[in-house]
Short mmCIF file of C-alpha atoms and ligand atoms in Angstrom, two decimals:
data_model
loop_
_atom_site.label_atom_id
_atom_site.label_comp_id
_atom_site.label_asym_id
_atom_site.label_seq_id
_atom_site.Cartn_x
_atom_site.Cartn_y
_atom_site.Cartn_z
CA MET X 1 21.26 -8.29 -6.13
CA ASP X 2 19.17 -6.75 -3.38
CA THR X 3 19.68 -3.12 -2.71
CA VAL X 4 17.74 -0.31 -1.12
CA THR X 5 18.70 3.19 -2.01
CA VAL X 6 16.98 6.40 -1.10
CA SER X 7 17.24 9.37 -3.34
CA ASN X 8 16.78 12.64 -1.49
CA SER X 9 16.36 14.55 -4.69
CA ASN X 10 13.10 12.95 -5.77
CA ARG X 11 11.78 11.39 -2.53
CA LEU X 12 11.45 7.86 -3.91
CA GLU X 13 12.92 4.64 -2.57
CA TYR X 14 14.29 1.94 -4.83
CA LEU X 15 14.25 -1.84 -4.59
CA ASN X 16 16.18 -3.73 -7.26
CA ASP X 17 15.36 -7.43 -7.67
CA PRO X 18 14.12 -7.68 -4.06
CA SER X 19 14.76 -10.98 -2.28
CA PRO X 20 12.10 -12.86 -0.26
CA GLN X 21 13.87 -11.59 2.87
CA THR X 22 13.31 -8.00 1.83
CA LEU X 23 9.69 -8.66 0.92
CA GLY X 24 8.59 -10.35 4.14
CA ARG X 25 6.14 -13.22 4.29
CA SER X 26 3.00 -11.21 3.64
CA PRO X 27 2.07 -8.03 1.78
CA LEU X 28 1.29 -6.41 5.14
CA GLU X 29 4.78 -7.26 6.40
CA TRP X 30 6.22 -5.74 3.23
CA LEU X 31 4.07 -2.62 3.59
CA GLU X 32 5.37 -2.23 7.14
CA ARG X 33 8.92 -2.16 5.74
CA LEU X 34 8.21 0.39 3.03
CA ASN X 35 8.99 3.94 4.14
CA GLY X 36 7.44 5.93 1.34
CA PRO X 37 6.75 5.93 -2.41
CA THR X 38 8.81 3.07 -3.84
CA VAL X 39 10.14 2.01 -7.21
CA VAL X 40 10.73 -1.73 -7.72
CA ARG X 41 12.86 -2.86 -10.64
CA VAL X 42 13.18 -6.46 -11.79
CA ALA X 43 15.60 -7.44 -14.53
CA GLY X 44 14.10 -9.38 -17.43
CA ARG X 45 15.33 -11.90 -19.97
CA ASP X 46 15.27 -9.20 -22.65
CA ARG X 47 17.04 -6.26 -21.03
CA SER X 48 16.49 -3.98 -23.99
CA ARG X 49 12.82 -3.52 -23.18
CA THR X 50 10.81 -2.44 -20.11
CA ARG X 51 7.16 -2.66 -19.08
CA ALA X 52 5.79 -0.57 -16.25
CA MET X 53 3.03 -1.09 -13.73
CA ALA X 54 1.83 1.34 -11.09
CA THR X 55 -0.35 0.34 -8.18
CA LEU X 56 -1.35 1.67 -4.76
CA ASN X 57 -1.82 5.13 -6.25
CA HIS X 58 -4.82 4.95 -3.94
CA GLY X 59 -3.85 3.63 -0.51
CA ASN X 60 -7.07 1.67 -0.01
CA GLU X 61 -6.92 -0.29 -3.30
CA PRO X 62 -4.61 -3.21 -2.56
CA SER X 63 -5.20 -5.82 -5.32
CA GLY X 64 -2.20 -4.76 -7.40
CA PHE X 65 0.03 -4.56 -4.33
CA PHE X 66 -1.02 -8.04 -3.15
CA ALA X 67 -0.42 -9.39 -6.67
CA LEU X 68 2.98 -7.74 -6.89
CA HIS X 69 4.09 -9.12 -3.53
CA ARG X 70 3.01 -12.63 -4.50
CA TRP X 71 4.69 -12.37 -7.90
CA LEU X 72 7.94 -10.97 -6.46
CA LEU X 73 8.07 -13.71 -3.80
CA GLU X 74 8.00 -16.31 -6.57
CA GLN X 75 11.24 -14.79 -7.87
CA ARG X 76 10.22 -15.23 -11.49
CA THR X 77 12.31 -13.77 -14.28
CA PRO X 78 10.04 -11.57 -16.42
CA GLU X 79 10.23 -11.58 -20.20
CA VAL X 80 11.41 -7.95 -20.22
CA ASN X 81 12.60 -5.56 -17.51
CA MET X 82 9.81 -4.58 -15.13
CA LEU X 83 9.35 -1.21 -13.44
CA PHE X 84 6.81 -1.11 -10.61
CA LEU X 85 5.68 2.18 -9.07
CA LEU X 86 4.08 2.26 -5.61
CA GLY X 87 2.97 5.87 -5.21
CA GLY X 88 0.53 5.83 -2.28
CA VAL X 89 2.61 4.15 0.40
CA TYR X 90 2.02 6.97 2.92
CA PRO X 91 -1.80 6.75 2.94
CA ALA X 92 -1.64 2.93 2.69
CA LYS X 93 0.42 2.76 5.91
CA ILE X 94 -2.00 4.78 8.06
CA PRO X 95 -3.62 2.37 10.56
CA PRO X 96 -5.79 0.51 9.94
CA VAL X 97 -3.56 -0.05 6.91
CA LEU X 98 -4.94 -0.06 3.35
CA THR X 99 -8.05 1.94 4.25
CA GLN X 100 -7.10 5.50 3.24
CA ARG X 101 -7.36 6.58 -0.39
CA GLN X 102 -5.11 9.57 0.30
CA LEU X 103 -3.57 11.29 3.33
CA PRO X 104 -6.04 13.20 5.52
CA GLY X 105 -5.93 16.73 4.15
CA GLY X 106 -3.81 15.51 1.23
CA ARG X 107 -4.66 15.38 -2.45
CA ASP X 108 -5.74 12.43 -4.58
CA LEU X 109 -2.43 11.29 -6.10
CA ASN X 110 -4.19 10.11 -9.24
CA ARG X 111 -5.26 13.69 -9.99
CA CYS X 112 -1.69 15.00 -9.68
CA PHE X 113 0.01 13.63 -12.82
CA LYS X 114 -0.07 17.01 -14.54
CA GLU X 115 1.39 20.48 -14.15
CA PRO X 116 1.95 22.28 -11.84
CA PHE X 117 2.82 19.32 -9.53
CA GLU X 118 1.94 21.23 -6.37
CA GLY X 119 2.29 19.93 -2.82
CA ASP X 120 3.63 16.59 -1.60
CA GLU X 121 1.40 14.52 -3.90
CA GLY X 122 2.39 16.67 -6.89
CA ALA X 123 6.07 16.09 -6.07
CA ILE X 124 5.51 12.32 -5.82
CA ALA X 125 3.61 12.28 -9.12
CA HIS X 126 6.37 14.29 -10.77
CA ALA X 127 9.06 11.94 -9.45
CA LEU X 128 7.12 8.90 -10.73
CA LEU X 129 6.78 10.50 -14.17
CA GLU X 130 10.55 11.10 -14.19
CA GLU X 131 11.08 7.38 -13.50
CA LEU X 132 8.85 6.54 -16.44
CA ARG X 133 10.70 8.93 -18.71
CA ASP X 134 14.05 7.43 -17.69
CA ALA X 135 12.86 3.83 -18.12
CA ASN X 136 11.05 4.55 -21.41
CA PRO X 137 8.66 1.57 -21.04
CA GLU X 138 6.83 0.05 -23.99
CA CYS X 139 3.58 0.20 -22.01
CA LEU X 140 2.15 1.12 -18.62
CA LEU X 141 -0.61 -0.29 -16.41
CA ASP X 142 -2.13 1.43 -13.40
CA VAL X 143 -3.89 -1.14 -11.21
CA HIS X 144 -6.77 -0.02 -8.95
CA ASN X 145 -9.87 -1.36 -7.18
CA THR X 146 -13.42 -0.05 -7.38
CA SER X 147 -15.16 1.15 -4.21
CA GLY X 148 -18.08 -1.28 -4.44
CA THR X 149 -18.11 -4.84 -5.63
CA GLY X 150 -18.58 -5.60 -9.31
CA PRO X 151 -16.73 -6.89 -12.31
CA ALA X 152 -13.33 -5.68 -13.49
CA PHE X 153 -12.92 -3.16 -16.28
CA ALA X 154 -10.23 -1.00 -17.83
CA VAL X 155 -10.16 2.74 -18.49
CA THR X 156 -8.17 4.56 -21.14
CA ILE X 157 -8.02 7.84 -22.99
CA THR X 158 -6.97 6.10 -26.21
CA ASN X 159 -8.75 3.22 -27.90
CA ASP X 160 -6.54 1.33 -30.33
CA ALA X 161 -5.26 -2.23 -30.75
CA ALA X 162 -2.45 -1.86 -28.20
CA HIS X 163 -4.78 -0.49 -25.52
CA GLN X 164 -7.31 -3.25 -26.19
CA ALA X 165 -4.57 -5.90 -26.06
CA LEU X 166 -3.36 -4.61 -22.67
CA THR X 167 -6.95 -4.55 -21.41
CA SER X 168 -7.47 -8.16 -22.51
CA LEU X 169 -4.76 -9.34 -20.10
CA PHE X 170 -7.24 -8.55 -17.30
CA THR X 171 -10.78 -8.01 -18.58
CA ASP X 172 -13.03 -7.71 -21.62
CA ARG X 173 -14.43 -4.23 -20.89
CA LEU X 174 -12.69 -1.00 -21.80
CA ILE X 175 -14.06 2.43 -20.97
CA MET X 176 -12.71 5.21 -23.13
CA THR X 177 -12.95 8.73 -21.81
CA ASP X 178 -12.08 12.14 -23.20
CA LEU X 179 -11.97 13.57 -19.66
CA ARG X 180 -8.55 14.77 -18.52
CA LEU X 181 -8.14 14.85 -14.75
CA GLY X 182 -4.40 14.44 -14.22
CA ALA X 183 -4.66 10.65 -13.88
CA LEU X 184 -1.60 8.49 -14.57
CA MET X 185 -3.38 6.87 -17.55
CA GLU X 186 -2.99 10.17 -19.37
CA TYR X 187 0.63 9.03 -19.89
CA SER X 188 -0.92 7.52 -23.00
CA GLU X 189 -0.37 10.96 -24.53
CA GLN X 190 3.41 10.24 -24.42
CA GLU X 191 2.89 7.54 -27.09
CA VAL X 192 3.17 4.85 -24.40
CA PRO X 193 0.05 2.63 -24.39
CA THR X 194 -1.41 3.11 -20.91
CA VAL X 195 -4.43 1.48 -19.33
CA THR X 196 -6.00 1.78 -15.88
CA ILE X 197 -7.18 -1.59 -14.61
CA GLU X 198 -10.05 -1.58 -12.10
CA CYS X 199 -9.82 -5.10 -10.67
CA GLY X 200 -13.16 -5.08 -8.82
CA GLY X 201 -13.82 -4.44 -5.14
CA ALA X 202 -10.95 -3.73 -2.74
CA GLN X 203 -12.24 -6.44 -0.35
CA ASP X 204 -12.88 -8.96 -3.11
CA ASP X 205 -10.64 -12.06 -3.34
CA HIS X 206 -11.58 -12.40 -7.01
CA ALA X 207 -10.13 -8.95 -7.60
CA HIS X 208 -6.82 -9.92 -5.94
CA GLU X 209 -6.69 -13.13 -7.97
CA LEU X 210 -7.41 -11.28 -11.21
CA ALA X 211 -4.66 -8.76 -10.49
CA TYR X 212 -2.20 -11.60 -9.95
CA GLU X 213 -3.21 -13.57 -13.05
CA GLY X 214 -3.09 -10.43 -15.17
CA LEU X 215 0.35 -9.56 -13.78
CA VAL X 216 1.63 -13.04 -14.65
CA ARG X 217 0.38 -12.60 -18.23
CA TYR X 218 1.82 -9.08 -18.40
CA THR X 219 5.28 -10.18 -17.28
CA SER X 220 5.57 -13.56 -19.01
CA ARG X 221 4.61 -12.80 -22.61
CA ALA X 222 6.95 -11.67 -25.34
CA ASP X 223 4.21 -9.49 -26.82
CA VAL X 224 1.40 -7.81 -24.88
CA LEU X 225 0.50 -5.13 -27.42
CA SER X 226 -0.87 -7.12 -30.37
CA LEU X 227 -4.60 -7.62 -30.57
CA GLU X 228 -4.31 -10.94 -32.41
CA LYS X 229 -2.77 -12.32 -29.21
CA ALA X 230 -5.55 -10.92 -27.03
CA ASP X 231 -7.24 -13.16 -24.48
CA TRP X 232 -10.70 -11.67 -24.90
CA ASP X 233 -12.67 -9.62 -27.37
CA VAL X 234 -12.83 -6.26 -25.72
CA ALA X 235 -16.11 -4.31 -25.60
CA VAL X 236 -15.45 -0.58 -25.72
CA LEU X 237 -17.72 1.84 -23.83
CA ARG X 238 -17.17 5.42 -24.95
CA ASN X 239 -17.52 8.61 -22.90
CA PRO X 240 -19.93 7.51 -20.19
CA ILE X 241 -22.04 10.12 -18.43
CA ARG X 242 -22.04 10.34 -14.65
CA VAL X 243 -25.42 10.29 -12.95
CA GLU X 244 -25.08 12.29 -9.74
CA LEU X 245 -27.36 12.98 -6.83
CA ALA X 246 -28.04 16.66 -6.03
CA PRO X 247 -26.12 17.71 -2.87
CA GLU X 248 -29.23 18.20 -0.73
CA ALA X 249 -31.01 15.03 -1.92
CA THR X 250 -31.49 11.91 0.22
CA ILE X 251 -31.07 8.29 -0.86
CA GLU X 252 -32.08 4.94 0.61
CA TYR X 253 -31.29 1.40 -0.49
CA ARG X 254 -34.45 -0.66 0.13
CA LEU X 255 -36.66 -3.18 -1.58
CA GLU X 256 -39.62 -0.79 -1.16
CA PRO X 257 -39.63 3.00 -0.82
CA THR X 258 -40.50 4.39 2.62
CA GLY X 259 -41.62 7.68 1.10
CA LEU X 260 -38.96 9.53 3.11
CA ALA X 261 -36.10 9.55 0.59
CA ASP X 262 -35.78 11.50 -2.66
CA LEU X 263 -34.38 8.37 -4.33
CA THR X 264 -34.73 4.70 -3.39
CA LEU X 265 -32.67 2.02 -5.09
CA PRO X 266 -32.89 -1.73 -4.45
CA PRO X 267 -29.97 -3.08 -2.36
CA ASP X 268 -28.99 -5.50 -5.15
CA ILE X 269 -28.73 -2.83 -7.85
CA GLU X 270 -25.00 -3.64 -8.17
CA HIS X 271 -26.07 -6.72 -10.11
CA ARG X 272 -26.99 -4.36 -12.94
CA ASN X 273 -23.30 -3.51 -13.46
CA PHE X 274 -22.46 -3.71 -17.18
CA GLY X 275 -25.78 -5.37 -18.03
CA VAL X 276 -28.17 -3.76 -20.50
CA VAL X 277 -31.21 -2.19 -18.81
CA SER X 278 -34.14 -1.81 -21.21
CA PRO X 279 -36.65 1.07 -21.03
CA ASP X 280 -39.30 -1.16 -19.42
CA GLU X 281 -37.09 -2.30 -16.51
CA PRO X 282 -37.47 -0.19 -13.34
CA LEU X 283 -34.26 0.96 -11.62
CA GLY X 284 -35.77 2.44 -8.44
CA TRP X 285 -38.18 5.05 -7.08
CA VAL X 286 -38.17 8.84 -6.78
CA GLY X 287 -40.05 10.97 -4.27
CA LYS X 288 -42.06 14.15 -4.80
CA LYS X 289 -39.12 16.02 -6.33
CA GLY X 290 -38.98 13.57 -9.22
CA LEU X 291 -35.86 13.55 -11.39
CA SER X 292 -34.89 17.10 -10.33
CA ILE X 293 -32.60 15.53 -7.68
CA LEU X 294 -30.44 13.85 -10.36
CA ASN X 295 -27.84 15.34 -12.66
CA ALA X 296 -26.34 13.78 -15.79
CA ILE X 297 -22.80 15.02 -16.40
CA SER X 298 -20.77 14.47 -19.55
CA HIS X 299 -17.39 16.10 -20.14
CA ASN X 300 -18.00 18.38 -17.16
CA ARG X 301 -21.17 19.62 -18.81
CA THR X 302 -24.65 19.09 -17.41
CA GLU X 303 -26.95 17.24 -19.81
CA ASN X 304 -30.69 16.82 -19.76
CA VAL X 305 -31.28 13.94 -17.33
CA THR X 306 -34.68 13.19 -18.90
CA GLN X 307 -32.82 11.88 -21.94
CA VAL X 308 -31.27 9.24 -19.66
CA LEU X 309 -34.07 8.45 -17.21
CA ARG X 310 -37.84 8.79 -17.11
CA VAL X 311 -40.43 8.44 -14.33
CA LYS X 312 -43.72 6.57 -14.46
CA ASP X 313 -45.90 6.20 -11.35
CA GLY X 314 -42.98 7.12 -9.10
CA GLN X 315 -40.70 4.49 -10.63
CA VAL X 316 -37.50 5.32 -12.52
CA TYR X 317 -36.83 3.68 -15.88
CA PRO X 318 -34.11 4.24 -18.48
CA ALA X 319 -35.32 6.64 -21.19
CA GLN X 320 -33.56 4.38 -23.69
CA ALA X 321 -31.70 1.09 -23.32
CA ILE X 322 -28.55 1.80 -21.30
CA LYS X 323 -25.53 0.01 -19.99
CA ALA X 324 -24.76 1.22 -16.44
CA PHE X 325 -21.64 0.54 -14.41
CA MET X 326 -19.81 1.51 -11.21
CA ILE X 327 -23.24 1.48 -9.61
CA THR X 328 -22.75 2.12 -5.92
CA THR X 329 -24.81 0.88 -2.99
CA ASN X 330 -22.77 2.97 -0.57
CA PRO X 331 -24.84 6.07 0.33
CA ALA X 332 -21.69 8.03 1.20
CA ILE X 333 -20.21 7.45 -2.26
CA ALA X 334 -23.60 8.06 -3.89
CA LYS X 335 -23.65 11.46 -2.16
CA SER X 336 -20.01 12.44 -2.58
CA ASP X 337 -19.14 10.92 -5.96
CA CYS X 338 -21.80 9.55 -8.26
CA LEU X 339 -24.59 6.96 -8.45
CA PHE X 340 -23.45 5.26 -11.63
CA TYR X 341 -22.01 5.76 -15.10
CA ALA X 342 -23.97 5.02 -18.25
CA VAL X 343 -23.62 4.65 -22.01
CA LYS X 344 -26.02 3.47 -24.68
CA ALA X 345 -26.57 -0.29 -24.83
CA THR X 346 -24.25 -0.26 -27.87
CA GLY X 347 -21.39 1.24 -25.82
CA ASP X 348 -21.72 4.59 -27.60
CA PRO X 349 -22.09 7.84 -25.66
CA LEU X 350 -25.60 8.93 -24.67
CA PHE X 351 -24.68 12.46 -25.73
CA GLU X 352 -22.33 13.17 -28.61
CA SER X 353 -20.02 16.11 -27.93
ZN1 ZN A 401 -8.19 4.05 -7.54
#
């Protein structure tokens, strides 16, 4: 069975059990053939159950898409029915392909999975949620890449055995957040265990490989929701704070400060990802403005940054042992998003709400 149908009512395209001919030889060939947000359904051995996986919600995060193409080409029969959701086909197709997170002037699709579903991205998010409701999956993954390099991790709004078991198909780190942004992972609130998987960097072959291996585990096991069958012990990091750079501040990545930037970080600071940094280990240097150029944000509230970081002789140290992650060495992301996330070395929040 190999059918393509377009539904005008909800602007999604459907591929049922796509053949190698439909898929093309490479993921790029397949992407060329996709016209818009696409739903792929593959019949499983047990047709009474369904598992769902979304990917390409961000058009520049291809690991899940590459993994799906490879897995579909192998024409495997999954243990249960599979529902795959490819939401960000439009931004992914803009040349050079797989470089745009969202359409120019468009909204971030992964902020649109909530009322009022405004605009084109809201309509796509709404249509994808309808698919999920119809399919009633036993669980849902949303597969992404991080902007820098670095190890894989999972993100969830719920931390229980099922969410840890799903995480363990891909990684041993789970970040639990109480923030609600309209991300697809908030589908967890519908009593469907849902985990976002961040596979590592978008350009990283390890990330693509991990996405594929995780997908094989996800589709081939009779049970993916029991912790006793987990691949790894999962470390849970709760409610990280974001450390942000003030809008007017300047940053440089250098081995030594030039004295010109408000903040200087070493170029290899990404190696600190998920490691414990003790209070006597320097993270970088600040200029004359000291720590006033940094903000610590938890739950959309500004916290006292001096409880996270301290300065001695122009060098920045953790105020207490911390675990930092999603550390960026991209100045544009450092300016527009955040420098890094942090929790206590134990994985507990730095600030209790
Ligand atoms: Zn993403």
